[in-house]
Coordinates of C-alpha atoms and ligand atoms in Angstrom, one line a residue:
M26 CA -46.9 -0.4 -57.4
S27 CA -45.3 1.5 -54.5
T28 CA -43.2 4.5 -55.1
F29 CA -41.2 7.1 -53.2
K30 CA -39.6 10.4 -54.0
A31 CA -36.0 10.4 -55.1
I32 CA -33.4 12.5 -57.0
V33 CA -32.5 10.4 -60.0
I34 CA -29.6 10.9 -62.4
T35 CA -30.1 9.4 -65.9
K36 CA -27.8 9.3 -68.8
T37 CA -28.7 9.4 -72.5
E38 CA -26.7 10.2 -75.6
A39 CA -27.6 13.8 -75.0
G40 CA -25.8 13.7 -71.7
Q41 CA -26.7 13.5 -68.0
A42 CA -30.0 14.6 -66.6
V43 CA -31.1 14.9 -63.0
R44 CA -34.6 15.4 -61.5
L45 CA -36.7 14.9 -58.5
T46 CA -39.2 12.1 -59.4
D47 CA -41.1 9.1 -58.2
F48 CA -39.0 5.9 -57.9
D49 CA -40.5 2.4 -57.9
D50 CA -39.8 0.2 -54.9
K51 CA -39.2 -2.8 -57.2
D52 CA -36.3 -1.0 -58.8
L53 CA -34.3 -0.8 -55.6
M54 CA -31.0 -2.8 -55.6
E55 CA -30.1 -5.9 -53.6
G56 CA -29.5 -5.4 -49.9
D57 CA -30.4 -7.0 -46.6
V58 CA -31.6 -3.9 -44.9
T59 CA -34.3 -1.4 -45.9
V60 CA -33.9 2.0 -44.3
R61 CA -36.4 4.9 -44.1
V62 CA -34.1 7.8 -44.9
E63 CA -34.8 10.8 -42.6
W64 CA -31.8 13.1 -43.2
S65 CA -29.1 13.3 -45.8
T66 CA -26.5 16.0 -46.6
L67 CA -24.7 17.7 -49.4
N68 CA -21.0 16.9 -49.9
Y69 CA -18.6 18.1 -52.6
K70 CA -18.8 14.7 -54.2
D71 CA -22.6 15.0 -54.3
G72 CA -22.1 18.3 -56.2
L73 CA -19.8 16.5 -58.7
A74 CA -22.4 13.8 -59.2
L75 CA -25.4 16.1 -59.5
T76 CA -23.7 18.5 -62.0
G77 CA -22.0 15.7 -63.8
K78 CA -18.7 17.6 -63.5
S79 CA -16.8 14.4 -62.7
P80 CA -17.7 10.8 -63.5
V81 CA -18.7 10.0 -59.9
V82 CA -21.8 8.0 -61.0
R83 CA -21.0 4.7 -62.5
R84 CA -24.5 3.2 -62.8
F85 CA -27.6 4.6 -64.4
P86 CA -30.3 5.4 -63.4
M87 CA -28.7 6.4 -60.1
I88 CA -30.3 7.9 -57.0
A89 CA -27.8 10.5 -55.9
G90 CA -26.6 11.1 -52.3
I91 CA -23.6 9.5 -50.5
D92 CA -24.8 9.9 -46.9
L93 CA -27.9 8.9 -45.0
A94 CA -29.3 8.7 -41.5
G95 CA -32.6 7.0 -40.8
T96 CA -34.5 4.1 -39.3
V97 CA -34.4 0.5 -40.2
E98 CA -37.7 -0.6 -41.7
A99 CA -36.9 -4.2 -42.6
S100 CA -33.8 -6.4 -42.1
T101 CA -32.6 -9.9 -42.7
H102 CA -29.1 -9.0 -41.4
P103 CA -28.4 -10.3 -38.0
A104 CA -27.0 -7.0 -36.6
W105 CA -30.1 -4.9 -37.5
K106 CA -33.8 -4.9 -36.7
P107 CA -36.7 -2.6 -37.5
G108 CA -36.5 0.6 -35.5
D109 CA -32.7 0.7 -35.2
K110 CA -31.3 4.2 -35.9
V111 CA -28.4 4.0 -38.5
V112 CA -25.9 6.1 -40.4
L113 CA -24.3 5.2 -43.7
N114 CA -21.3 7.0 -45.3
G115 CA -19.9 6.0 -48.7
W116 CA -19.4 2.4 -49.7
G117 CA -20.4 3.5 -53.2
L118 CA -23.8 4.9 -52.2
G119 CA -24.8 7.4 -54.9
E120 CA -21.9 6.1 -57.1
T121 CA -22.5 2.4 -57.8
H122 CA -25.4 1.7 -55.4
L123 CA -28.7 3.6 -55.3
G124 CA -28.2 6.5 -52.9
A125 CA -29.5 8.7 -50.2
Y126 CA -31.6 11.5 -51.7
A127 CA -34.7 9.3 -51.4
Q128 CA -37.3 8.4 -48.9
K129 CA -36.1 4.8 -49.0
A130 CA -32.8 2.9 -49.4
R131 CA -32.0 -0.8 -49.6
V132 CA -28.4 -1.4 -48.5
K133 CA -26.0 -4.0 -47.1
G134 CA -26.2 -4.3 -43.3
E135 CA -22.4 -4.5 -43.1
W136 CA -22.2 -0.8 -44.4
L137 CA -24.2 0.6 -41.5
V138 CA -23.0 2.3 -38.3
R139 CA -25.3 2.6 -35.3
L140 CA -26.3 6.3 -34.8
P141 CA -24.4 7.5 -31.7
Q142 CA -26.7 7.4 -28.7
S143 CA -26.6 11.1 -27.9
M144 CA -26.8 12.2 -31.6
S145 CA -30.0 12.9 -33.6
A146 CA -30.2 11.8 -37.3
R147 CA -30.1 15.5 -38.2
E148 CA -26.9 16.1 -36.3
A149 CA -25.3 13.0 -37.8
M150 CA -26.0 14.4 -41.3
A151 CA -24.9 17.9 -40.3
I152 CA -21.6 16.1 -39.8
G153 CA -22.0 13.8 -42.8
T154 CA -19.1 12.4 -44.8
A155 CA -17.4 15.7 -44.7
G156 CA -17.3 15.7 -40.9
Y157 CA -16.5 12.1 -40.6
T158 CA -13.6 12.6 -43.0
A159 CA -12.3 15.5 -41.0
M160 CA -12.4 13.2 -37.9
L161 CA -10.5 10.5 -39.8
A162 CA -7.9 13.1 -40.7
V163 CA -7.6 14.2 -37.1
M164 CA -7.1 10.6 -36.0
A165 CA -4.4 10.1 -38.7
L166 CA -2.5 13.2 -37.4
E167 CA -2.7 11.8 -33.8
R168 CA -1.4 8.5 -35.0
A169 CA 1.5 10.4 -36.6
G170 CA 2.3 11.9 -33.2
I171 CA 1.1 15.4 -34.1
V172 CA -0.2 16.5 -30.7
P173 CA -1.0 20.1 -29.8
A174 CA 2.4 20.6 -28.1
R175 CA 4.1 20.1 -31.4
G176 CA 2.9 23.4 -32.7
P177 CA 0.1 24.9 -34.8
V178 CA -1.8 23.0 -37.5
I179 CA -3.3 24.3 -40.7
V180 CA -6.7 23.5 -42.3
T181 CA -7.2 24.4 -45.9
G182 CA -10.5 25.0 -47.6
A183 CA -11.5 26.0 -44.0
S184 CA -14.9 27.5 -44.7
G185 CA -16.0 24.3 -46.5
G186 CA -17.6 21.2 -45.0
V187 CA -14.4 19.2 -44.2
G188 CA -12.6 22.4 -43.2
S189 CA -15.2 23.7 -40.8
V190 CA -15.5 20.4 -38.9
A191 CA -11.7 20.0 -38.9
V192 CA -11.2 23.5 -37.4
A193 CA -13.9 22.9 -34.7
L194 CA -12.5 19.4 -33.8
L195 CA -8.8 20.5 -33.7
A196 CA -9.6 23.6 -31.6
K197 CA -11.6 21.5 -29.1
L198 CA -8.7 19.1 -28.8
G199 CA -6.4 21.9 -27.9
Y200 CA -4.5 22.6 -31.1
S201 CA -3.7 26.1 -32.3
V202 CA -5.5 26.2 -35.7
I203 CA -4.5 28.2 -38.7
A204 CA -7.4 28.4 -41.1
S205 CA -6.7 29.0 -44.8
T206 CA -9.6 30.4 -46.8
G207 CA -10.3 32.2 -50.0
R208 CA -13.2 33.9 -48.3
P209 CA -11.8 36.5 -45.8
E210 CA -15.3 37.6 -45.1
E211 CA -15.7 34.3 -43.2
A212 CA -13.0 35.2 -40.7
A213 CA -15.5 35.7 -37.9
Y214 CA -17.2 32.4 -38.7
L215 CA -13.9 30.6 -38.6
K216 CA -12.8 32.3 -35.3
G217 CA -16.1 31.2 -33.9
L218 CA -15.3 27.6 -34.7
G219 CA -12.0 28.0 -32.9
A220 CA -9.4 29.2 -35.4
A221 CA -6.6 31.1 -33.8
E222 CA -5.3 32.6 -37.1
I223 CA -6.7 33.1 -40.5
I224 CA -4.6 33.2 -43.6
E225 CA -5.4 34.0 -47.3
R226 CA -5.7 31.0 -49.6
T227 CA -3.3 32.8 -52.0
E228 CA -0.4 32.4 -49.5
L229 CA -0.5 28.7 -50.6
T230 CA -1.2 29.0 -54.3
G231 CA 2.1 30.6 -55.4
P232 CA 5.1 28.8 -57.0
V233 CA 6.1 25.8 -55.0
R234 CA 9.6 25.8 -53.5
P235 CA 11.1 22.3 -52.6
I236 CA 11.2 23.5 -49.0
A237 CA 10.2 26.8 -47.5
K238 CA 10.1 28.5 -44.1
E239 CA 8.7 26.1 -41.5
R240 CA 5.3 27.3 -40.4
W241 CA 3.2 24.4 -38.9
A242 CA 3.5 21.0 -37.3
G243 CA 0.8 19.5 -39.4
G244 CA -2.3 20.1 -41.5
I245 CA -5.5 18.8 -42.9
D246 CA -5.9 19.6 -46.6
S247 CA -9.1 19.4 -48.6
V248 CA -7.8 21.4 -51.6
G249 CA -4.9 19.4 -53.2
S250 CA -2.8 20.6 -56.1
T251 CA -0.4 23.6 -55.5
T252 CA -2.0 24.2 -52.1
L253 CA -1.0 20.8 -50.8
A254 CA 2.5 21.0 -52.3
N255 CA 3.1 24.4 -50.7
L256 CA 1.6 23.1 -47.4
L257 CA 4.1 20.2 -47.4
S258 CA 7.0 22.5 -48.2
M259 CA 6.2 24.7 -45.1
T260 CA 5.7 21.8 -42.7
R261 CA 8.1 21.7 -39.7
Y262 CA 10.6 18.9 -39.3
G263 CA 8.9 15.6 -38.5
G264 CA 5.5 17.0 -39.2
A265 CA 2.5 15.4 -41.1
V266 CA -0.2 16.4 -43.4
A267 CA -3.5 14.5 -43.9
A268 CA -4.7 14.9 -47.5
C269 CA -8.3 14.2 -48.2
G270 CA -9.5 16.5 -51.0
L271 CA -9.1 18.0 -54.4
A272 CA -11.3 21.1 -54.4
G273 CA -8.4 23.0 -56.0
G274 CA -7.2 20.1 -58.3
I275 CA -6.2 16.5 -58.4
D276 CA -2.5 17.1 -59.2
L277 CA 0.4 17.4 -56.7
P278 CA 3.0 19.6 -58.3
G279 CA 5.7 19.4 -55.5
S280 CA 8.9 17.7 -54.7
V281 CA 10.1 14.9 -52.4
A282 CA 12.2 17.4 -50.5
P283 CA 9.8 17.7 -47.5
F284 CA 9.8 13.9 -47.1
I285 CA 13.6 13.3 -47.4
L286 CA 15.0 16.5 -45.9
R287 CA 12.4 17.1 -43.1
G288 CA 11.0 13.7 -42.5
V289 CA 7.5 15.1 -43.2
S290 CA 4.7 12.5 -43.7
L291 CA 1.8 12.7 -46.2
L292 CA -1.2 10.8 -44.8
G293 CA -3.9 9.6 -47.2
I294 CA -7.5 9.8 -46.1
D295 CA -10.3 7.8 -47.7
S296 CA -13.8 7.7 -46.2
V297 CA -15.5 5.6 -48.8
M298 CA -14.0 2.2 -48.3
C299 CA -12.6 3.0 -44.8
P300 CA -12.7 -0.2 -42.6
M301 CA -15.6 -0.5 -40.2
P302 CA -13.5 -0.4 -36.9
L303 CA -12.0 3.0 -38.0
R304 CA -15.5 4.3 -38.9
Q305 CA -16.9 3.3 -35.6
E306 CA -14.0 4.9 -33.8
A307 CA -14.5 8.1 -35.9
W308 CA -18.2 8.3 -35.0
R309 CA -17.4 7.6 -31.3
R310 CA -14.9 10.5 -31.4
L311 CA -17.3 12.8 -33.2
E312 CA -19.9 12.2 -30.5
R313 CA -17.3 13.1 -27.9
D314 CA -15.1 15.7 -29.5
L315 CA -17.4 17.8 -31.7
E316 CA -19.3 20.5 -29.8
R317 CA -22.9 20.5 -30.8
G318 CA -23.1 24.3 -30.6
K319 CA -20.4 24.4 -33.3
I320 CA -22.4 22.1 -35.6
A321 CA -25.4 24.4 -35.2
A322 CA -23.3 27.4 -36.4
M323 CA -22.2 25.4 -39.5
I324 CA -25.4 24.2 -41.1
S325 CA -28.2 25.3 -43.4
V326 CA -31.1 23.0 -44.0
I327 CA -32.8 22.4 -47.4
G328 CA -35.4 20.0 -48.7
L329 CA -35.1 17.4 -51.5
A330 CA -36.5 19.9 -54.0
E331 CA -33.5 22.2 -53.4
V332 CA -30.7 19.7 -53.6
I333 CA -30.0 20.0 -57.4
E334 CA -29.4 23.7 -57.2
A335 CA -27.3 23.4 -54.1
G336 CA -25.1 20.8 -55.9
A337 CA -24.0 23.5 -58.4
R338 CA -23.4 26.0 -55.5
I339 CA -21.0 23.6 -53.7
I340 CA -18.9 23.1 -56.8
A341 CA -18.7 26.8 -57.3
G342 CA -17.2 27.0 -53.7
K343 CA -20.1 29.1 -52.5
V344 CA -21.3 26.9 -49.7
R345 CA -20.2 27.7 -46.1
G346 CA -20.0 24.9 -43.7
R347 CA -22.5 22.1 -44.1
I348 CA -25.9 21.7 -45.9
V349 CA -28.3 19.2 -44.3
V350 CA -31.1 17.7 -46.4
N351 CA -34.4 17.1 -44.7
I352 CA -35.8 14.0 -46.4
G353 CA -38.4 13.2 -43.8
Ligands
LIG427 P1 -16.7 22.1 -49.8 O1 -17.0 22.6 -51.1 O2 -17.7 22.3 -48.7 O3 -15.3 22.7 -49.3 C1 -14.2 22.9 -50.1 C2 -13.5 24.2 -49.8 O4 -12.3 24.3 -50.5 C3 -14.3 25.4 -50.2 O5 -15.3 25.8 -49.3 C4 -13.2 26.4 -50.3 O6 -12.9 26.9 -49.0 C5 -12.0 25.6 -50.8 N1 -11.9 25.7 -52.3 C6 -12.9 25.5 -53.2 N2 -12.4 25.7 -54.5 C7 -11.1 25.9 -54.3 C8 -10.0 26.2 -55.2 N3 -10.2 26.2 -56.6 N4 -8.8 26.5 -54.7 C9 -8.6 26.5 -53.4 N5 -9.6 26.2 -52.5 C10 -10.8 26.0 -53.0 O7 -16.4 20.5 -50.0 P2 -16.2 19.4 -48.8 O8 -15.7 20.0 -47.6 O9 -17.4 18.6 -48.8 O10 -15.0 18.5 -49.5 C11 -13.7 19.1 -49.6 C12 -12.9 18.2 -50.5 O11 -12.6 17.0 -49.8 C13 -13.5 17.8 -51.8 O12 -12.5 17.8 -52.8 C14 -14.0 16.4 -51.6 O13 -14.1 15.7 -52.7 C15 -13.0 15.9 -50.6 N6 -13.5 14.8 -49.7 C16 -12.8 13.7 -49.7 C17 -13.2 12.6 -48.9 C18 -12.3 11.4 -48.8 O14 -12.8 10.3 -48.5 N7 -11.1 11.5 -49.1 C19 -14.4 12.7 -48.2 C20 -15.1 14.0 -48.2 C21 -14.6 15.0 -49.0 P3 -12.5 28.4 -48.7 O15 -13.5 29.3 -49.4 O16 -12.5 28.5 -47.2 O17 -11.1 28.6 -49.2

């Protein structure tokens, strides 16, 4: 018997349990590539899975973790050979397929992206799904014609993972970034990432008017609910908002007024099933457009043994930037 360390979620009649334990190789799921996982990361969705707060996990037992970076150990897939450095985001990892908080993963070769040449596995996981989603959102704004000359853009949940990377990316690309946060004490951190202005989260949590004073050309929202509805109502004529998160709620209590009176667009962002060409483009852009020094300012590093506790912290909104998990 050959085993490896993993964070395993089980479910019994008493409820969900999660622990760091030994996992047997023979219980790995089908896949044509075996990866030695070196680094992973903690995303909001990982927090939901670890705490059981939302039904993210749809197969038990499950190894948690939606993101991995590592080295191919064995492969029967034509694109991959032992020694290749790879990144995997989503595709049901940690939800329907055994996930990333483990020393080993067996996955489908078609899910893998080659680690960008100038990036380490640790840097890729400092970015993780949160950062790659921020990049997808930036690309969506660009496709909608929201260039820096159109005016300022807002990022909500700015101190979080998606938010931090979005602020850094947009600032580097020349946008004037308004960062919305519920943690005013993080103002210096957000300015360091490139935010031009900080606003209080509560400016976007009041009653939603169909349309309100025009404040920004676009935005990236990781909060949802009233925040997204207010953000849309304050978007300038012809603007666009990329919606990728629900940290504040899954509802959208607004009106169609911004769409039909101001031609505002709502752009949906999904990282999990995102088609491969768009993923590859996002990772190319992250390699080029995200300053490595900014990544360093965003991260804290933990080991596998600390992941379960950190899962509760991210759901409580207490994590700043990105948590990277050293599996190695
Ligand atoms: P984080 O917890 O790191 O960031 C979320 C941030 O939102 C917090 O840091 C906080 O920022 C703010 N926030 C938290 N709770 C509330 C609240 N009740 N009301 C208003 N603001 C709140 O999570 P991630 O950045 O990893 O993920 C952000 C969201 O994006 C999550 O909902 C996640 O599920 C989603 N997501 C979606 C993806 C997709 O494919 N569509 C991929 C990745 C993430 P502050 O303190 O600065 O206000």
